[in-house]
GROMACS .gro file of C-alpha atoms in nm:
model
  508
    1UNK     CA    1   9.713  12.171  -4.858
    2UNK     CA    2   9.531  12.499  -4.929
    3UNK     CA    3   9.379  12.591  -5.263
    4UNK     CA    4   9.639  12.860  -5.334
    5UNK     CA    5   9.905  12.589  -5.298
    6UNK     CA    6   9.708  12.347  -5.519
    7UNK     CA    7   9.689  12.610  -5.791
    8UNK     CA    8  10.067  12.656  -5.794
    9UNK     CA    9  10.127  12.302  -5.921
   10UNK     CA   10  10.072  12.141  -6.257
   11UNK     CA   11   9.964  11.776  -6.283
   12UNK     CA   12  10.322  11.645  -6.284
   13UNK     CA   13  10.400  11.854  -5.975
   14UNK     CA   14  10.092  11.729  -5.789
   15UNK     CA   15  10.179  11.369  -5.876
   16UNK     CA   16  10.527  11.419  -5.734
   17UNK     CA   17  10.377  11.544  -5.406
   18UNK     CA   18  10.152  11.236  -5.390
   19UNK     CA   19  10.443  11.003  -5.465
   20UNK     CA   20  10.646  11.154  -5.181
   21UNK     CA   21  10.356  11.127  -4.939
   22UNK     CA   22  10.334  11.505  -4.894
   23UNK     CA   23   9.965  11.508  -4.985
   24UNK     CA   24   9.692  11.245  -5.017
   25UNK     CA   25   9.482  11.205  -5.334
   26UNK     CA   26   9.167  11.255  -5.126
   27UNK     CA   27   9.291  11.599  -5.022
   28UNK     CA   28   9.356  11.695  -5.383
   29UNK     CA   29   9.010  11.575  -5.484
   30UNK     CA   30   8.854  11.775  -5.201
   31UNK     CA   31   9.025  12.091  -5.327
   32UNK     CA   32   8.915  12.024  -5.686
   33UNK     CA   33   8.554  11.964  -5.578
   34UNK     CA   34   8.548  12.275  -5.360
   35UNK     CA   35   8.687  12.482  -5.645
   36UNK     CA   36   8.433  12.334  -5.883
   37UNK     CA   37   8.148  12.419  -5.649
   38UNK     CA   38   8.279  12.772  -5.617
   39UNK     CA   39   8.331  12.862  -5.983
   40UNK     CA   40   8.107  12.633  -6.186
   41UNK     CA   41   7.788  12.832  -6.124
   42UNK     CA   42   7.957  13.114  -6.314
   43UNK     CA   43   8.129  12.920  -6.592
   44UNK     CA   44   7.906  12.611  -6.634
   45UNK     CA   45   8.194  12.383  -6.731
   46UNK     CA   46   8.089  12.049  -6.576
   47UNK     CA   47   7.810  11.853  -6.742
   48UNK     CA   48   7.833  11.546  -6.518
   49UNK     CA   49   7.970  11.533  -6.164
   50UNK     CA   50   8.103  11.185  -6.074
   51UNK     CA   51   8.193  11.270  -5.715
   52UNK     CA   52   8.148  10.921  -5.571
   53UNK     CA   53   8.362  10.774  -5.847
   54UNK     CA   54   8.636  11.022  -5.770
   55UNK     CA   55   8.620  10.947  -5.400
   56UNK     CA   56   8.650  10.574  -5.463
   57UNK     CA   57   8.954  10.625  -5.688
   58UNK     CA   58   9.120  10.863  -5.441
   59UNK     CA   59   9.085  10.609  -5.158
   60UNK     CA   60   9.236  10.317  -5.350
   61UNK     CA   61   9.545  10.180  -5.183
   62UNK     CA   62   9.677  10.045  -5.514
   63UNK     CA   63   9.650  10.377  -5.698
   64UNK     CA   64   9.962  10.395  -5.911
   65UNK     CA   65  10.097  10.534  -6.235
   66UNK     CA   66  10.288  10.844  -6.343
   67UNK     CA   67  10.003  11.083  -6.250
   68UNK     CA   68   9.863  10.895  -5.951
   69UNK     CA   69   9.628  11.097  -5.735
   70UNK     CA   70   9.580  11.396  -5.967
   71UNK     CA   71   9.216  11.513  -6.011
   72UNK     CA   72   9.098  11.493  -6.372
   73UNK     CA   73   8.792  11.566  -6.585
   74UNK     CA   74   8.684  11.392  -6.905
   75UNK     CA   75   8.533  11.562  -7.206
   76UNK     CA   76   8.169  11.456  -7.241
   77UNK     CA   77   8.226  11.346  -7.600
   78UNK     CA   78   8.400  11.027  -7.714
   79UNK     CA   79   8.549  10.961  -7.370
   80UNK     CA   80   8.332  10.684  -7.230
   81UNK     CA   81   8.350  10.582  -6.866
   82UNK     CA   82   8.180  10.247  -6.806
   83UNK     CA   83   7.856  10.286  -6.612
   84UNK     CA   84   7.819  10.658  -6.683
   85UNK     CA   85   7.654  10.836  -6.976
   86UNK     CA   86   7.845  11.021  -7.245
   87UNK     CA   87   7.599  11.292  -7.347
   88UNK     CA   88   7.795  11.438  -7.640
   89UNK     CA   89   7.629  11.766  -7.542
   90UNK     CA   90   7.278  11.641  -7.614
   91UNK     CA   91   6.982  11.552  -7.394
   92UNK     CA   92   6.877  11.217  -7.549
   93UNK     CA   93   7.212  11.053  -7.466
   94UNK     CA   94   7.209  11.147  -7.096
   95UNK     CA   95   7.020  10.827  -7.014
   96UNK     CA   96   7.253  10.587  -7.202
   97UNK     CA   97   7.532  10.445  -6.987
   98UNK     CA   98   7.857  10.334  -7.147
   99UNK     CA   99   7.926   9.961  -7.143
  100UNK     CA  100   8.304   9.996  -7.127
  101UNK     CA  101   8.583  10.251  -7.099
  102UNK     CA  102   8.724  10.425  -7.404
  103UNK     CA  103   9.088  10.341  -7.467
  104UNK     CA  104   9.204  10.685  -7.356
  105UNK     CA  105   8.994  10.668  -7.039
  106UNK     CA  106   9.145  10.333  -6.949
  107UNK     CA  107   9.491  10.478  -7.004
  108UNK     CA  108   9.409  10.772  -6.781
  109UNK     CA  109   9.291  10.534  -6.510
  110UNK     CA  110   9.605  10.324  -6.550
  111UNK     CA  111   9.807  10.645  -6.508
  112UNK     CA  112   9.641  10.694  -6.168
  113UNK     CA  113   9.427  10.997  -6.249
  114UNK     CA  114   9.128  11.057  -6.022
  115UNK     CA  115   8.835  11.109  -6.259
  116UNK     CA  116   8.543  11.289  -6.095
  117UNK     CA  117   8.337  11.436  -6.378
  118UNK     CA  118   8.281  11.530  -6.740
  119UNK     CA  119   8.293  11.866  -6.911
  120UNK     CA  120   8.054  12.044  -7.144
  121UNK     CA  121   8.075  12.036  -7.521
  122UNK     CA  122   7.857  12.166  -7.805
  123UNK     CA  123   7.615  11.905  -7.938
  124UNK     CA  124   7.825  11.628  -8.104
  125UNK     CA  125   8.122  11.865  -8.087
  126UNK     CA  126   7.999  12.053  -8.391
  127UNK     CA  127   8.079  12.413  -8.297
  128UNK     CA  128   8.371  12.637  -8.207
  129UNK     CA  129   8.163  12.762  -7.911
  130UNK     CA  130   8.009  12.564  -7.624
  131UNK     CA  131   7.640  12.652  -7.610
  132UNK     CA  132   7.359  12.396  -7.623
  133UNK     CA  133   6.989  12.357  -7.561
  134UNK     CA  134   7.060  12.089  -7.301
  135UNK     CA  135   7.341  12.243  -7.096
  136UNK     CA  136   7.320  12.613  -7.173
  137UNK     CA  137   7.627  12.831  -7.231
  138UNK     CA  138   7.973  12.756  -7.096
  139UNK     CA  139   8.163  13.073  -7.017
  140UNK     CA  140   8.522  13.189  -7.034
  141UNK     CA  141   8.681  13.245  -6.690
  142UNK     CA  142   8.875  13.542  -6.831
  143UNK     CA  143   8.546  13.716  -6.916
  144UNK     CA  144   8.219  13.537  -6.848
  145UNK     CA  145   8.046  13.730  -7.125
  146UNK     CA  146   8.275  13.543  -7.368
  147UNK     CA  147   8.300  13.187  -7.493
  148UNK     CA  148   8.582  12.951  -7.393
  149UNK     CA  149   8.562  12.813  -7.749
  150UNK     CA  150   8.466  12.464  -7.856
  151UNK     CA  151   8.428  12.189  -7.875
  152UNK     CA  152   8.644  12.123  -7.566
  153UNK     CA  153   8.509  12.441  -7.410
  154UNK     CA  154   8.411  12.290  -7.076
  155UNK     CA  155   8.754  12.137  -7.025
  156UNK     CA  156   8.923  12.464  -7.114
  157UNK     CA  157   8.703  12.661  -6.876
  158UNK     CA  158   8.762  12.414  -6.592
  159UNK     CA  159   9.141  12.417  -6.636
  160UNK     CA  160   9.162  12.794  -6.678
  161UNK     CA  161   8.948  12.844  -6.366
  162UNK     CA  162   9.179  12.620  -6.164
  163UNK     CA  163   8.946  12.327  -6.100
  164UNK     CA  164   9.200  12.081  -6.244
  165UNK     CA  165   9.549  12.133  -6.387
  166UNK     CA  166   9.467  11.936  -6.702
  167UNK     CA  167   9.155  11.784  -6.861
  168UNK     CA  168   9.050  11.556  -7.143
  169UNK     CA  169   8.986  11.710  -7.484
  170UNK     CA  170   8.962  11.614  -7.850
  171UNK     CA  171   9.012  11.786  -8.183
  172UNK     CA  172   8.826  11.728  -8.510
  173UNK     CA  173   8.844  12.079  -8.655
  174UNK     CA  174   9.031  12.278  -8.393
  175UNK     CA  175   8.857  12.163  -8.076
  176UNK     CA  176   9.174  12.147  -7.865
  177UNK     CA  177   9.349  12.451  -8.013
  178UNK     CA  178   9.048  12.687  -8.025
  179UNK     CA  179   8.960  12.654  -7.653
  180UNK     CA  180   9.329  12.674  -7.562
  181UNK     CA  181   9.357  13.001  -7.753
  182UNK     CA  182   9.041  13.140  -7.588
  183UNK     CA  183   9.148  13.061  -7.232
  184UNK     CA  184   9.525  13.104  -7.212
  185UNK     CA  185   9.609  12.732  -7.214
  186UNK     CA  186   9.842  12.505  -7.405
  187UNK     CA  187   9.682  12.265  -7.652
  188UNK     CA  188   9.858  12.022  -7.885
  189UNK     CA  189   9.652  11.822  -8.133
  190UNK     CA  190   9.834  11.492  -8.203
  191UNK     CA  191   9.890  11.381  -8.559
  192UNK     CA  192   9.661  11.126  -8.718
  193UNK     CA  193   9.665  10.786  -8.551
  194UNK     CA  194   9.915  10.873  -8.278
  195UNK     CA  195   9.651  10.852  -8.002
  196UNK     CA  196   9.400  10.567  -8.047
  197UNK     CA  197   9.027  10.642  -8.037
  198UNK     CA  198   8.907  10.286  -7.967
  199UNK     CA  199   8.766  10.050  -7.889
  200UNK     CA  200   8.426  10.152  -8.028
  201UNK     CA  201   8.564  10.402  -8.281
  202UNK     CA  202   8.848  10.341  -8.525
  203UNK     CA  203   8.927  10.648  -8.732
  204UNK     CA  204   8.669  10.918  -8.645
  205UNK     CA  205   8.582  11.175  -8.910
  206UNK     CA  206   8.803  10.992  -9.163
  207UNK     CA  207   9.100  11.040  -8.933
  208UNK     CA  208   9.049  11.414  -8.881
  209UNK     CA  209   8.951  11.377  -8.514
  210UNK     CA  210   9.179  11.271  -8.230
  211UNK     CA  211   9.174  11.261  -7.848
  212UNK     CA  212   9.410  11.477  -7.642
  213UNK     CA  213   9.426  11.715  -7.346
  214UNK     CA  214   9.429  12.080  -7.247
  215UNK     CA  215   9.687  12.188  -6.991
  216UNK     CA  216   9.849  12.485  -6.821
  217UNK     CA  217  10.205  12.356  -6.868
  218UNK     CA  218  10.391  12.205  -7.162
  219UNK     CA  219  10.537  11.931  -6.946
  220UNK     CA  220  10.187  11.812  -6.849
  221UNK     CA  221  10.097  11.764  -7.215
  222UNK     CA  222  10.431  11.594  -7.280
  223UNK     CA  223  10.372  11.355  -6.990
  224UNK     CA  224  10.024  11.286  -7.122
  225UNK     CA  225  10.158  11.201  -7.467
  226UNK     CA  226  10.376  10.934  -7.308
  227UNK     CA  227  10.061  10.792  -7.150
  228UNK     CA  228   9.830  10.813  -7.451
  229UNK     CA  229  10.047  10.728  -7.750
  230UNK     CA  230  10.127  10.364  -7.687
  231UNK     CA  231  10.026  10.154  -7.992
  232UNK     CA  232   9.683   9.991  -7.991
  233UNK     CA  233   9.676   9.651  -8.167
  234UNK     CA  234   9.313   9.708  -8.265
  235UNK     CA  235   9.368  10.053  -8.419
  236UNK     CA  236   9.327  10.095  -8.797
  237UNK     CA  237   9.700  10.159  -8.839
  238UNK     CA  238  10.018  10.215  -8.643
  239UNK     CA  239  10.223  10.533  -8.675
  240UNK     CA  240  10.583  10.589  -8.575
  241UNK     CA  241  10.667  10.718  -8.229
  242UNK     CA  242  10.982  10.900  -8.113
  243UNK     CA  243  11.263  10.678  -7.986
  244UNK     CA  244  11.260  10.868  -7.655
  245UNK     CA  245  10.990  10.980  -7.413
  246UNK     CA  246  10.793  11.292  -7.502
  247UNK     CA  247  10.867  11.429  -7.155
  248UNK     CA  248  11.234  11.466  -7.260
  249UNK     CA  249  11.128  11.729  -7.512
  250UNK     CA  250  11.068  11.991  -7.244
  251UNK     CA  251  11.432  11.979  -7.131
  252UNK     CA  252  11.587  11.960  -7.478
  253UNK     CA  253  11.592  12.288  -7.674
  254UNK     CA  254  11.486  12.266  -8.038
  255UNK     CA  255  11.729  12.312  -8.323
  256UNK     CA  256  11.717  12.648  -8.494
  257UNK     CA  257  11.403  12.643  -8.704
  258UNK     CA  258  11.281  12.805  -9.024
  259UNK     CA  259  10.923  12.912  -8.969
  260UNK     CA  260  10.685  13.056  -9.228
  261UNK     CA  261  10.401  13.273  -9.101
  262UNK     CA  262  10.080  13.427  -9.228
  263UNK     CA  263   9.786  13.605  -9.068
  264UNK     CA  264   9.568  13.602  -9.381
  265UNK     CA  265   9.247  13.404  -9.346
  266UNK     CA  266   9.249  13.108  -9.587
  267UNK     CA  267   8.879  13.178  -9.649
  268UNK     CA  268   8.940  13.540  -9.738
  269UNK     CA  269   8.740  13.657  -9.436
  270UNK     CA  270   8.844  13.937  -9.201
  271UNK     CA  271   9.113  13.888  -8.938
  272UNK     CA  272   9.102  14.108  -8.629
  273UNK     CA  273   9.404  14.336  -8.578
  274UNK     CA  274   9.463  14.169  -8.241
  275UNK     CA  275   9.509  13.832  -8.414
  276UNK     CA  276   9.752  13.991  -8.660
  277UNK     CA  277   9.944  14.144  -8.370
  278UNK     CA  278   9.952  13.806  -8.196
  279UNK     CA  279  10.132  13.649  -8.493
  280UNK     CA  280  10.367  13.941  -8.545
  281UNK     CA  281  10.455  13.937  -8.176
  282UNK     CA  282  10.516  13.561  -8.183
  283UNK     CA  283  10.736  13.601  -8.492
  284UNK     CA  284  10.946  13.864  -8.315
  285UNK     CA  285  10.978  13.642  -8.008
  286UNK     CA  286  11.089  13.347  -8.220
  287UNK     CA  287  11.348  13.559  -8.396
  288UNK     CA  288  11.483  13.670  -8.058
  289UNK     CA  289  11.522  13.300  -7.973
  290UNK     CA  290  11.737  13.246  -8.281
  291UNK     CA  291  11.485  13.106  -8.528
  292UNK     CA  292  11.439  13.227  -8.885
  293UNK     CA  293  11.087  13.359  -8.933
  294UNK     CA  294  10.950  13.498  -9.258
  295UNK     CA  295  10.616  13.563  -9.431
  296UNK     CA  296  10.496  13.270  -9.638
  297UNK     CA  297  10.200  13.150  -9.841
  298UNK     CA  298  10.054  12.801  -9.861
  299UNK     CA  299   9.911  12.789 -10.211
  300UNK     CA  300   9.590  12.624 -10.089
  301UNK     CA  301   9.238  12.722 -10.191
  302UNK     CA  302   9.102  12.786  -9.843
  303UNK     CA  303   8.744  12.832  -9.957
  304UNK     CA  304   8.746  12.498 -10.133
  305UNK     CA  305   8.907  12.339  -9.828
  306UNK     CA  306   8.632  12.476  -9.603
  307UNK     CA  307   8.362  12.333  -9.830
  308UNK     CA  308   8.532  11.994  -9.848
  309UNK     CA  309   8.572  11.991  -9.472
  310UNK     CA  310   8.206  12.080  -9.419
  311UNK     CA  311   8.093  11.814  -9.668
  312UNK     CA  312   8.253  11.543  -9.459
  313UNK     CA  313   8.142  11.712  -9.136
  314UNK     CA  314   7.775  11.734  -9.237
  315UNK     CA  315   7.772  11.373  -9.356
  316UNK     CA  316   7.916  11.272  -9.018
  317UNK     CA  317   7.653  11.486  -8.840
  318UNK     CA  318   7.375  11.310  -9.033
  319UNK     CA  319   7.512  10.967  -8.942
  320UNK     CA  320   7.554  11.062  -8.575
  321UNK     CA  321   7.205  11.209  -8.547
  322UNK     CA  322   7.046  10.906  -8.713
  323UNK     CA  323   7.241  10.666  -8.491
  324UNK     CA  324   7.141  10.857  -8.177
  325UNK     CA  325   6.775  10.869  -8.280
  326UNK     CA  326   6.774  10.491  -8.325
  327UNK     CA  327   6.956  10.429  -7.998
  328UNK     CA  328   6.743  10.661  -7.785
  329UNK     CA  329   6.416  10.645  -7.981
  330UNK     CA  330   6.426  11.023  -8.006
  331UNK     CA  331   6.317  11.257  -8.283
  332UNK     CA  332   6.546  11.491  -8.482
  333UNK     CA  333   6.353  11.781  -8.329
  334UNK     CA  334   6.491  11.680  -7.987
  335UNK     CA  335   6.829  11.817  -8.095
  336UNK     CA  336   6.967  12.169  -8.140
  337UNK     CA  337   6.848  12.337  -8.458
  338UNK     CA  338   7.207  12.374  -8.581
  339UNK     CA  339   7.251  11.997  -8.550
  340UNK     CA  340   6.928  11.941  -8.741
  341UNK     CA  341   7.046  12.173  -9.020
  342UNK     CA  342   7.391  12.014  -9.050
  343UNK     CA  343   7.238  11.666  -9.051
  344UNK     CA  344   6.979  11.761  -9.314
  345UNK     CA  345   7.249  11.898  -9.543
  346UNK     CA  346   7.464  11.590  -9.488
  347UNK     CA  347   7.172  11.356  -9.551
  348UNK     CA  348   7.109  11.526  -9.886
  349UNK     CA  349   7.463  11.461 -10.009
  350UNK     CA  350   7.516  11.195 -10.271
  351UNK     CA  351   7.778  10.926 -10.213
  352UNK     CA  352   7.993  11.057 -10.503
  353UNK     CA  353   7.988  11.408 -10.354
  354UNK     CA  354   8.117  11.276 -10.023
  355UNK     CA  355   8.385  11.060 -10.185
  356UNK     CA  356   8.509  11.341 -10.409
  357UNK     CA  357   8.523  11.591 -10.124
  358UNK     CA  358   8.723  11.348  -9.912
  359UNK     CA  359   8.949  11.265 -10.208
  360UNK     CA  360   9.047  11.633 -10.235
  361UNK     CA  361   9.184  11.616  -9.881
  362UNK     CA  362   9.488  11.459 -10.049
  363UNK     CA  363   9.545  11.781 -10.246
  364UNK     CA  364   9.569  11.985  -9.925
  365UNK     CA  365   9.793  11.727  -9.763
  366UNK     CA  366  10.034  11.739 -10.058
  367UNK     CA  367  10.036  12.118 -10.058
  368UNK     CA  368  10.113  12.135  -9.686
  369UNK     CA  369  10.388  11.874  -9.729
  370UNK     CA  370  10.539  12.094 -10.002
  371UNK     CA  371  10.530  12.390  -9.762
  372UNK     CA  372  10.708  12.181  -9.499
  373UNK     CA  373  10.974  12.099  -9.757
  374UNK     CA  374  11.081  12.463  -9.719
  375UNK     CA  375  10.971  12.549  -9.366
  376UNK     CA  376  10.991  12.345  -9.046
  377UNK     CA  377  10.666  12.493  -8.913
  378UNK     CA  378  10.372  12.709  -9.017
  379UNK     CA  379  10.275  12.992  -8.779
  380UNK     CA  380   9.924  13.145  -8.792
  381UNK     CA  381   9.671  13.292  -8.552
  382UNK     CA  382   9.469  13.021  -8.380
  383UNK     CA  383   9.162  13.245  -8.387
  384UNK     CA  384   9.078  13.516  -8.639
  385UNK     CA  385   8.911  13.719  -8.363
  386UNK     CA  386   8.925  13.743  -7.983
  387UNK     CA  387   8.689  13.503  -7.799
  388UNK     CA  388   8.333  13.562  -7.918
  389UNK     CA  389   8.061  13.695  -7.691
  390UNK     CA  390   7.811  13.445  -7.553
  391UNK     CA  391   7.519  13.422  -7.794
  392UNK     CA  392   7.703  13.595  -8.079
  393UNK     CA  393   7.675  13.284  -8.299
  394UNK     CA  394   7.337  13.175  -8.167
  395UNK     CA  395   7.088  13.069  -8.434
  396UNK     CA  396   6.779  13.295  -8.431
  397UNK     CA  397   6.500  13.158  -8.213
  398UNK     CA  398   6.258  13.184  -8.506
  399UNK     CA  399   6.458  12.915  -8.689
  400UNK     CA  400   6.375  12.667  -8.412
  401UNK     CA  401   6.008  12.701  -8.503
  402UNK     CA  402   6.019  12.753  -8.878
  403UNK     CA  403   6.289  12.511  -8.996
  404UNK     CA  404   6.209  12.167  -8.844
  405UNK     CA  405   5.900  12.096  -9.059
  406UNK     CA  406   6.095  12.171  -9.375
  407UNK     CA  407   6.389  11.958  -9.260
  408UNK     CA  408   6.155  11.666  -9.198
  409UNK     CA  409   6.041  11.695  -9.560
  410UNK     CA  410   6.396  11.638  -9.684
  411UNK     CA  411   6.483  12.000  -9.762
  412UNK     CA  412   6.855  11.952  -9.698
  413UNK     CA  413   6.964  11.997 -10.060
  414UNK     CA  414   6.763  12.317 -10.095
  415UNK     CA  415   6.877  12.439  -9.754
  416UNK     CA  416   7.244  12.391  -9.843
  417UNK     CA  417   7.204  12.655 -10.113
  418UNK     CA  418   7.038  12.914  -9.889
  419UNK     CA  419   7.189  13.220  -9.723
  420UNK     CA  420   7.081  13.075  -9.387
  421UNK     CA  421   7.308  12.772  -9.425
  422UNK     CA  422   7.594  12.973  -9.575
  423UNK     CA  423   7.568  13.217  -9.286
  424UNK     CA  424   7.566  12.930  -9.037
  425UNK     CA  425   7.886  12.788  -9.188
  426UNK     CA  426   8.049  13.129  -9.212
  427UNK     CA  427   7.959  13.209  -8.851
  428UNK     CA  428   8.115  12.885  -8.733
  429UNK     CA  429   8.431  12.895  -8.947
  430UNK     CA  430   8.510  13.262  -9.012
  431UNK     CA  431   8.621  13.306  -8.650
  432UNK     CA  432   8.839  12.992  -8.672
  433UNK     CA  433   8.953  12.954  -9.036
  434UNK     CA  434   9.307  12.845  -8.952
  435UNK     CA  435   9.256  12.518  -8.766
  436UNK     CA  436   9.084  12.275  -9.007
  437UNK     CA  437   9.393  12.233  -9.228
  438UNK     CA  438   9.577  12.030  -8.962
  439UNK     CA  439   9.276  11.801  -8.919
  440UNK     CA  440   9.227  11.739  -9.291
  441UNK     CA  441   9.597  11.665  -9.340
  442UNK     CA  442   9.638  11.471  -9.015
  443UNK     CA  443   9.933  11.688  -8.909
  444UNK     CA  444  10.008  11.780  -8.547
  445UNK     CA  445   9.937  12.139  -8.449
  446UNK     CA  446   9.943  12.338  -8.128
  447UNK     CA  447   9.809  12.661  -7.983
  448UNK     CA  448  10.049  12.841  -7.752
  449UNK     CA  449   9.930  13.122  -7.519
  450UNK     CA  450  10.170  13.389  -7.639
  451UNK     CA  451   9.934  13.687  -7.655
  452UNK     CA  452   9.670  13.873  -7.454
  453UNK     CA  453   9.458  14.147  -7.609
  454UNK     CA  454   9.441  14.506  -7.487
  455UNK     CA  455   9.119  14.404  -7.307
  456UNK     CA  456   9.305  14.127  -7.124
  457UNK     CA  457   9.167  13.832  -7.325
  458UNK     CA  458   9.390  13.539  -7.423
  459UNK     CA  459   9.456  13.494  -7.795
  460UNK     CA  460   9.687  13.205  -7.874
  461UNK     CA  461   9.902  13.144  -8.181
  462UNK     CA  462   9.905  12.822  -8.383
  463UNK     CA  463  10.200  12.617  -8.507
  464UNK     CA  464  10.144  12.339  -8.762
  465UNK     CA  465  10.417  12.082  -8.810
  466UNK     CA  466  10.486  11.801  -9.058
  467UNK     CA  467  10.390  11.443  -8.987
  468UNK     CA  468  10.562  11.308  -8.676
  469UNK     CA  469  10.668  11.650  -8.542
  470UNK     CA  470  10.496  11.631  -8.202
  471UNK     CA  471  10.832  11.607  -8.024
  472UNK     CA  472  10.960  11.915  -8.209
  473UNK     CA  473  10.643  12.110  -8.129
  474UNK     CA  474  10.679  12.026  -7.760
  475UNK     CA  475  11.042  12.140  -7.770
  476UNK     CA  476  10.946  12.474  -7.921
  477UNK     CA  477  10.651  12.519  -7.686
  478UNK     CA  478  10.877  12.460  -7.386
  479UNK     CA  479  11.127  12.713  -7.521
  480UNK     CA  480  10.849  12.972  -7.561
  481UNK     CA  481  10.713  12.887  -7.215
  482UNK     CA  482  11.055  12.959  -7.065
  483UNK     CA  483  11.098  13.283  -7.259
  484UNK     CA  484  10.745  13.407  -7.188
  485UNK     CA  485  10.593  13.215  -6.894
  486UNK     CA  486  10.216  13.190  -6.876
  487UNK     CA  487  10.151  12.930  -6.603
  488UNK     CA  488  10.094  13.184  -6.326
  489UNK     CA  489   9.880  13.410  -6.543
  490UNK     CA  490   9.528  13.342  -6.416
  491UNK     CA  491   9.179  13.485  -6.474
  492UNK     CA  492   9.059  13.748  -6.228
  493UNK     CA  493   8.892  13.582  -5.931
  494UNK     CA  494   8.617  13.842  -5.915
  495UNK     CA  495   8.481  13.738  -6.252
  496UNK     CA  496   8.437  13.366  -6.190
  497UNK     CA  497   8.288  13.349  -5.842
  498UNK     CA  498   7.959  13.518  -5.921
  499UNK     CA  499   7.683  13.293  -6.058
  500UNK     CA  500   7.577  13.390  -6.410
  501UNK     CA  501   7.312  13.128  -6.467
  502UNK     CA  502   7.205  12.810  -6.295
  503UNK     CA  503   7.422  12.514  -6.393
  504UNK     CA  504   7.247  12.228  -6.565
  505UNK     CA  505   7.500  11.951  -6.516
  506UNK     CA  506   7.385  11.633  -6.344
  507UNK     CA  507   7.538  11.438  -6.059
  508UNK     CA  508   7.564  11.060  -6.071
   0.00000   0.00000   0.00000
């Protein structure tokens, strides 16, 4: 098989070729590795190359499962592979090897996927861009001066650049949908508890975070949901599953839907005209498909929601930084300055502040449920702006020198009231104000690549459904995919074969 043939198939299609004996898994892995070597110097998407592991899996005579033989990459955050480190985007964790597989990793292995590496992520997944002190900047294959988003930015870049047809991802505040929107991919965040996060984590970020994938085709994500959503007896709770396989959704058109849309930022911040056009264009497309689409409002205080989200996020950042420092005997100053700031603010929170902020998540959940009493789905931009330029949200270098001593003195409470911290939060959320609602409420949501800007950049649109609507979302996504195909729309080759900066991933 040649690379141009490899690129024409999604993961399900490649697995069918392997099952028929038309191609060997080792040949597919060779193509993925060659492609990685060719484009990764320009996009910096792979943080850990596990080439020997991939070769061993590809040679196994007992390789079986619905996706047997398909090359696959893990996200380097929360997706542990026994014997290899999970860096979480930070240097101190690169020396700590996982003792056992994460539940999702084991399920991917059982499905026959050939895992040969891990992809970059911002430190602890805490940004909507993928730029770190340890790994540098990951770049968007559509324009290497732009970000692929975060926190699953490396996975998005690798899939968009054609290294693999699908890759591991996760979403705690938009981290599947944001990269999908930046890179022209499909990304569906599962609802709370549908995909288990175990065995070492039960309900990450109070249930706001969940594993998943990024893909080029809807049917790949549907097939992956069949693999990932089996109940886990050790999970904190069990949620209902459809009475039929998710893969059936791509061949079964949805009923006619009533969809409410808005392009207004819930935080009151600016929304780029391209993002507004993306939603208006999607609304027109949906109407042409027979759905009822109309402007709607949510009745949610978006500014309050952002603060309550960040309260829980900063507390989680503080806990994660402290845990990592104990585990690796590192100092807080060994981490990115943004991580230090978030952790300092979270450490300064009182327990009542955290509990009250989390308690208000119920208010937003009730409000969204009321909206879904009238509308089947909510349609918004996924991003408020086209993909940001590399370095656009970078914290000033001076802060790296000035802030750490103050943070070590416990200045988190004071810092949380400064313009510096407010600007840091605004910079991280104003470009992506639409995605946190689905995490807080635990509802499924997807980004569909329906729009490209005048400059040729992808800019996806988001659909948020009620609890248990993953099947419906897949149905609608497949309908849109048929009406406006995106699978063969690829980044220009000239832009992703020229090295931008030396890669800093490691090989094990």
